[in-house]
Coordinates of C-alpha atoms in Angstrom, one line a residue:
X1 CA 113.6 47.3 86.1
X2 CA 115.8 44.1 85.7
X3 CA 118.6 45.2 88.1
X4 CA 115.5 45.8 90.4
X5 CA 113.9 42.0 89.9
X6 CA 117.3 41.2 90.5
X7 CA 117.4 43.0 93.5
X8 CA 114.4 41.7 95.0
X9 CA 115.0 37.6 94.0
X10 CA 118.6 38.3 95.5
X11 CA 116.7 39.3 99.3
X12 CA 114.0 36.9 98.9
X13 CA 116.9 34.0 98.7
X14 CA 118.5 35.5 101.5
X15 CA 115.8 35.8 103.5
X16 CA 114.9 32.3 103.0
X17 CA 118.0 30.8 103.4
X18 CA 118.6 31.9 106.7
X19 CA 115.1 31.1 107.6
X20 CA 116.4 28.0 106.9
X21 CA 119.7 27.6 108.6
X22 CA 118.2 29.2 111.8
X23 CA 115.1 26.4 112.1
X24 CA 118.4 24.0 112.2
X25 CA 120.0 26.0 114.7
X26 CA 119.9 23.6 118.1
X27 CA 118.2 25.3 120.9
X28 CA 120.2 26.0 124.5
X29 CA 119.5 24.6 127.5
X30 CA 116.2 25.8 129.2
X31 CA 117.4 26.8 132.8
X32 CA 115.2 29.0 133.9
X33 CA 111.8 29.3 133.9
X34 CA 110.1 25.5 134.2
X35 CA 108.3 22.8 135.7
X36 CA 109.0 19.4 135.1
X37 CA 109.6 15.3 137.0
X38 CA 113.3 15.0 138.2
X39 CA 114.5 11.0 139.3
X40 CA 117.6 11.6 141.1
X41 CA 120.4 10.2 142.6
X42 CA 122.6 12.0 145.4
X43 CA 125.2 10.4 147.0
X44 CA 123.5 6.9 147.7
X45 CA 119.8 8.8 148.0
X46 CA 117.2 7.7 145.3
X47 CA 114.0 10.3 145.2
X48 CA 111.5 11.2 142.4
X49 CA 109.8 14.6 142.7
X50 CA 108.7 17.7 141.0
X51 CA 111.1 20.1 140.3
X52 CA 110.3 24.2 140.1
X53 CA 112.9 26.7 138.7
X54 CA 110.8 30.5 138.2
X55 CA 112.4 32.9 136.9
X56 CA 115.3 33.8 138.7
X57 CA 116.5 32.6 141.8
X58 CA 114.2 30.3 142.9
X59 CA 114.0 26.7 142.5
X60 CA 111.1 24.3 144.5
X61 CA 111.6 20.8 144.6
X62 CA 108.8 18.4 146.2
X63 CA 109.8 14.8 146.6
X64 CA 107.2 12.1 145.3
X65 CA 109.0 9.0 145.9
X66 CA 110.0 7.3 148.6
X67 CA 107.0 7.5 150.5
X68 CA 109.0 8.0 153.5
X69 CA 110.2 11.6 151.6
X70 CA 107.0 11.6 150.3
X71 CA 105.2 15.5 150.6
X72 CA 108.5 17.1 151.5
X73 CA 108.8 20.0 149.9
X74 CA 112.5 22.6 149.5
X75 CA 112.3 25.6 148.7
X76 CA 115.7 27.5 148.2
X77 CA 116.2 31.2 147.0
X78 CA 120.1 31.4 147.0
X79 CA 119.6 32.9 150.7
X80 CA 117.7 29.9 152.4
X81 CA 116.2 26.7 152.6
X82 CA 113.1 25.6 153.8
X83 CA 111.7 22.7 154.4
X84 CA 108.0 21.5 154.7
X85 CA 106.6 18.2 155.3
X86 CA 103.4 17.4 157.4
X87 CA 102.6 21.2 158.8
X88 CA 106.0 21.2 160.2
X89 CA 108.2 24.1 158.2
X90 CA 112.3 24.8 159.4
X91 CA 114.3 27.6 157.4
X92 CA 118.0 27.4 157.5
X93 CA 120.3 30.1 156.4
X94 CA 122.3 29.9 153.1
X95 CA 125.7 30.4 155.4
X96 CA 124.7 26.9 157.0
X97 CA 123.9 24.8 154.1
X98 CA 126.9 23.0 152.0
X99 CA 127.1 24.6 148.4
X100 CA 127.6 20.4 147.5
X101 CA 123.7 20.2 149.0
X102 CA 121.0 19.2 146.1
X103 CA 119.3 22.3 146.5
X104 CA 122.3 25.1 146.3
X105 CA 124.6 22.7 144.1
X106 CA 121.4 22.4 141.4
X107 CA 120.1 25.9 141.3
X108 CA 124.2 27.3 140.4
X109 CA 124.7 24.6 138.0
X110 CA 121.7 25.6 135.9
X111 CA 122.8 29.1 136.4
X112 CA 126.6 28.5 135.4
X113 CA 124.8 26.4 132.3
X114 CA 122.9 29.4 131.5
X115 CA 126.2 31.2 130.6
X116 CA 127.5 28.8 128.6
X117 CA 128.5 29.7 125.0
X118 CA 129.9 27.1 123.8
X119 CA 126.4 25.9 121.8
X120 CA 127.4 22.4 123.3
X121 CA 128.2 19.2 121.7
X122 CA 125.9 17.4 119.8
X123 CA 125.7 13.6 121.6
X124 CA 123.5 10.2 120.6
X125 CA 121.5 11.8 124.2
X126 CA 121.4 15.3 122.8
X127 CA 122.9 18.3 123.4
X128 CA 125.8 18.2 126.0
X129 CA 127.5 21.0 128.2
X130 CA 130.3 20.9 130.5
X131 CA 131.0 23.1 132.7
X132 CA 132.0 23.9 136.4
X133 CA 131.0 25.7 139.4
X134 CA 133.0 26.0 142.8
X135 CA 135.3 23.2 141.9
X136 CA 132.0 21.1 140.6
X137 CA 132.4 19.3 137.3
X138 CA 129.2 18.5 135.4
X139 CA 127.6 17.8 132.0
X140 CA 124.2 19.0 131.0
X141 CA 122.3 17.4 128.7
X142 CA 119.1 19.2 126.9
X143 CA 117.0 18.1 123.5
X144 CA 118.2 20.6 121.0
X145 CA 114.8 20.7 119.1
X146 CA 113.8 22.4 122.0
X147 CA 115.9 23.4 124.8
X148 CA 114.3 21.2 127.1
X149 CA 116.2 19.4 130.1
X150 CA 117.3 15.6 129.6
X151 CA 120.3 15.0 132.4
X152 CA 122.6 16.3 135.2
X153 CA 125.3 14.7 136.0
X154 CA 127.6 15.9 138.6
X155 CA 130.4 13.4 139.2
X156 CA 132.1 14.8 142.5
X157 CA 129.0 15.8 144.5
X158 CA 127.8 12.8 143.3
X159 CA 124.5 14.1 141.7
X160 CA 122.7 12.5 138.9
X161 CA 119.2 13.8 137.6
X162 CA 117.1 12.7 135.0
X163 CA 114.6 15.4 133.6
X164 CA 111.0 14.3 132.7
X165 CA 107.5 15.6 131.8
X166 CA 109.2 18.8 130.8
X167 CA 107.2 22.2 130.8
X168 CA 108.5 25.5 130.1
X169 CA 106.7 27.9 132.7
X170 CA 104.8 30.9 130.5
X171 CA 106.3 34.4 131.2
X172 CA 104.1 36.7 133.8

């Protein structure tokens, strides 16, 4: 009877404890699957929009700010771009478009992120990833309470993001 009481106080502790340890365990980058405000900065080019990643390989971005940019919407899917603003819609193939553009450059950074394994490094910004894609350097920077996106910085494209109003999109 004791050596079972034993037994069962031993797993209970166990259990607990890693209970414990995992809730302190930071959370990795969300990179797929969200909605959420973007300010950016590429190459000279200040816009604020809202950013779209589903599932997979998809990413929407419609531009908020300046109001001369203002209702244009990208759409990329890995094969093409299309753009929308005022009824007018153009699609360009992917074999046109620079892989340094915002819309290609973004959507295989946060898919290179997504394989990280590193767990990242904790920072006074939160958790931070470098990595690289196609000769592209660039840290990511997420909360590590919960996964969400902070910054992108991408020093040779140069691309800088700052992720706001962050929403993980619900699974369908």
């Amino acid at each position: 009877m004791k050596r079972w009481l034993v037994c069962a106080f031993a797993a209970v502790f166990l259990l607990v404890g890693g209970c414990a340890a995992t809730a302190d365990a930071p959370q990795p980058p969300t990179t797929d699957g969200f909605s959420c405000r973007v300010t950016a900065d590429y190459d000279g080019l200040a816009f604020v929009g809202d950013l779209r990643r589903e599932t997979g390989k998809s990413l929407t971005l419609t531009v908020t700010d300046p109001a001369t940019l203002s209702g244009l919407t990208l759409a990329w899917d890995g094969k093409s771009l299309t753009a929308a603003m005022h009824g007018i819609t153009a699609t360009v193939d992917a074999n046109s478009i620079p892989q340094a553009a915002v819309m290609p450059l973004l959507l295989n950074v946060l898919d290179t992120a997504a394989k990280l394994t590193d767990g990242g490094e904790k920072t006074a910004d939160g958790l931070s990833f470098s990595g690289e894609w196609d000769g592209y350097q660039y840290t990511l920077v997420s909360d590590p309470e919960t996964g969400n996106l902070i910054s992108l910085t991408v020093p040779s494209a140069p691309l800088t993001l700052t992720f706001s109003n962050f929403h993980p999109l619900s699974p369908s």
